[in-house]
Amino acid sequence: KGVMLSHENVSCFVGWAINRFGLNRDDVFSSHAPLHFDLSTLDLFGSLRVGGSVFLFDSQLVKFPAAVAKIIQQQRISVWYSVPTALRMLLEHGGIERRDLSSLRVVFFAGEVFPVPSLIKLMKALPAPVYANLYGPTETNVCTYYVVEDVPSEEEKNIPIGVACEHLEVHIVGDTGERLSQGETGEICVTGEACMLGYWKDLEKTGKSR
């Protein structure tokens, strides 16, 4: 899409995540996502900002869940951020029951829907971490979040996208831009310092986003 995110945009998001989830210099961040994917910004800039450590996963190694599980154990990774598919692969093929993954304390997932049955299995296999669903298009990085405080029930169909991140304002608006009331259906409108500068060399599309 050619989304233009500034250093300030990224800094706002990273600062929010650090404060909201207590990320600190003792943490070891996993960098699982490709560097052109916005998920990588928290891993890289978050670890730099708090003075922690980051482990950069090789693009070939991440295809082998058992190897990933081994590295989490060896490197004592404490902050994980990836798409749900990576976590499902780790659960189903990583042999995590044979590993000591007690270092994990925060597990972020984003980018796609996490099937509830798989999340239930993961939270039962690894009960210690805080699990959080981070939601948002690249244009805002992350705009809402939901902390999964308890293992979901089997009757739940979806994990909510939660509430607005504290550094942003999020509203539901109608076709003409009017704010809608609770229970009404519309589009998500996000404003705040973490919102993008615009689309690269596309003034028309940028204008429509304002």
PDB file of N, CA and C in Angstrom, residues 28 55 61 66-77 99-101 103:
ATOM      1  N   VAL A  28      13.781 -10.156  26.805  1.00  0.00           N
ATOM      2  CA  VAL A  28      14.385 -10.588  25.553  1.00  0.00           C
ATOM      3  C   VAL A  28      13.248 -10.699  24.540  1.00  0.00           C
ATOM      4  N   PHE A  55      16.244 -11.071  19.744  1.00  0.00           N
ATOM      5  CA  PHE A  55      16.785 -12.167  18.955  1.00  0.00           C
ATOM      6  C   PHE A  55      16.136 -12.147  17.587  1.00  0.00           C
ATOM      7  N   LEU A  61      14.847 -20.468   9.417  1.00  0.00           N
ATOM      8  CA  LEU A  61      14.667 -21.191  10.679  1.00  0.00           C
ATOM      9  C   LEU A  61      13.230 -21.133  11.173  1.00  0.00           C
ATOM     10  N   ALA A  66      10.006 -26.681  15.805  1.00  0.00           N
ATOM     11  CA  ALA A  66      10.802 -27.295  16.865  1.00  0.00           C
ATOM     12  C   ALA A  66      12.080 -26.495  17.118  1.00  0.00           C
ATOM     13  N   ALA A  67      12.663 -25.963  16.043  1.00  0.00           N
ATOM     14  CA  ALA A  67      13.864 -25.140  16.193  1.00  0.00           C
ATOM     15  C   ALA A  67      13.532 -23.820  16.877  1.00  0.00           C
ATOM     16  N   VAL A  68      12.362 -23.265  16.554  1.00  0.00           N
ATOM     17  CA  VAL A  68      11.916 -22.025  17.191  1.00  0.00           C
ATOM     18  C   VAL A  68      11.737 -22.240  18.690  1.00  0.00           C
ATOM     19  N   ALA A  69      11.094 -23.341  19.069  1.00  0.00           N
ATOM     20  CA  ALA A  69      10.881 -23.642  20.486  1.00  0.00           C
ATOM     21  C   ALA A  69      12.215 -23.785  21.215  1.00  0.00           C
ATOM     22  N   LYS A  70      13.176 -24.409  20.554  1.00  0.00           N
ATOM     23  CA  LYS A  70      14.503 -24.582  21.157  1.00  0.00           C
ATOM     24  C   LYS A  70      15.166 -23.235  21.421  1.00  0.00           C
ATOM     25  N   ILE A  71      15.036 -22.313  20.480  1.00  0.00           N
ATOM     26  CA  ILE A  71      15.649 -20.996  20.647  1.00  0.00           C
ATOM     27  C   ILE A  71      14.961 -20.201  21.752  1.00  0.00           C
ATOM     28  N   ILE A  72      13.625 -20.300  21.830  1.00  0.00           N
ATOM     29  CA  ILE A  72      12.915 -19.607  22.915  1.00  0.00           C
ATOM     30  C   ILE A  72      13.477 -20.053  24.254  1.00  0.00           C
ATOM     31  N   GLN A  73      13.722 -21.347  24.385  1.00  0.00           N
ATOM     32  CA  GLN A  73      14.279 -21.876  25.629  1.00  0.00           C
ATOM     33  C   GLN A  73      15.713 -21.406  25.840  1.00  0.00           C
ATOM     34  N   GLN A  74      16.539 -21.538  24.816  1.00  0.00           N
ATOM     35  CA  GLN A  74      17.960 -21.207  24.953  1.00  0.00           C
ATOM     36  C   GLN A  74      18.207 -19.726  25.192  1.00  0.00           C
ATOM     37  N   GLN A  75      17.464 -18.878  24.468  1.00  0.00           N
ATOM     38  CA  GLN A  75      17.666 -17.427  24.558  1.00  0.00           C
ATOM     39  C   GLN A  75      16.856 -16.795  25.680  1.00  0.00           C
ATOM     40  N   ARG A  76      16.017 -17.591  26.327  1.00  0.00           N
ATOM     41  CA  ARG A  76      15.147 -17.106  27.415  1.00  0.00           C
ATOM     42  C   ARG A  76      14.285 -15.940  26.936  1.00  0.00           C
ATOM     43  N   ILE A  77      13.668 -16.108  25.784  1.00  0.00           N
ATOM     44  CA  ILE A  77      12.808 -15.070  25.208  1.00  0.00           C
ATOM     45  C   ILE A  77      11.602 -14.845  26.112  1.00  0.00           C
ATOM     46  N   ARG A  99       9.883 -28.685  26.234  1.00  0.00           N
ATOM     47  CA  ARG A  99      10.758 -27.527  26.408  1.00  0.00           C
ATOM     48  C   ARG A  99      10.399 -26.718  27.652  1.00  0.00           C
ATOM     49  N   ASP A 100      11.389 -26.041  28.179  1.00  0.00           N
ATOM     50  CA  ASP A 100      11.156 -25.111  29.289  1.00  0.00           C
ATOM     51  C   ASP A 100      10.976 -23.723  28.690  1.00  0.00           C
ATOM     52  N   LEU A 101       9.728 -23.320  28.525  1.00  0.00           N
ATOM     53  CA  LEU A 101       9.425 -22.005  27.949  1.00  0.00           C
ATOM     54  C   LEU A 101       8.894 -21.053  29.015  1.00  0.00           C
ATOM     55  N   SER A 103      10.285 -18.709  30.432  1.00  0.00           N
ATOM     56  CA  SER A 103      10.738 -17.324  30.297  1.00  0.00           C
ATOM     57  C   SER A 103       9.678 -16.441  29.648  1.00  0.00           C
TER      58      SER A 103
END
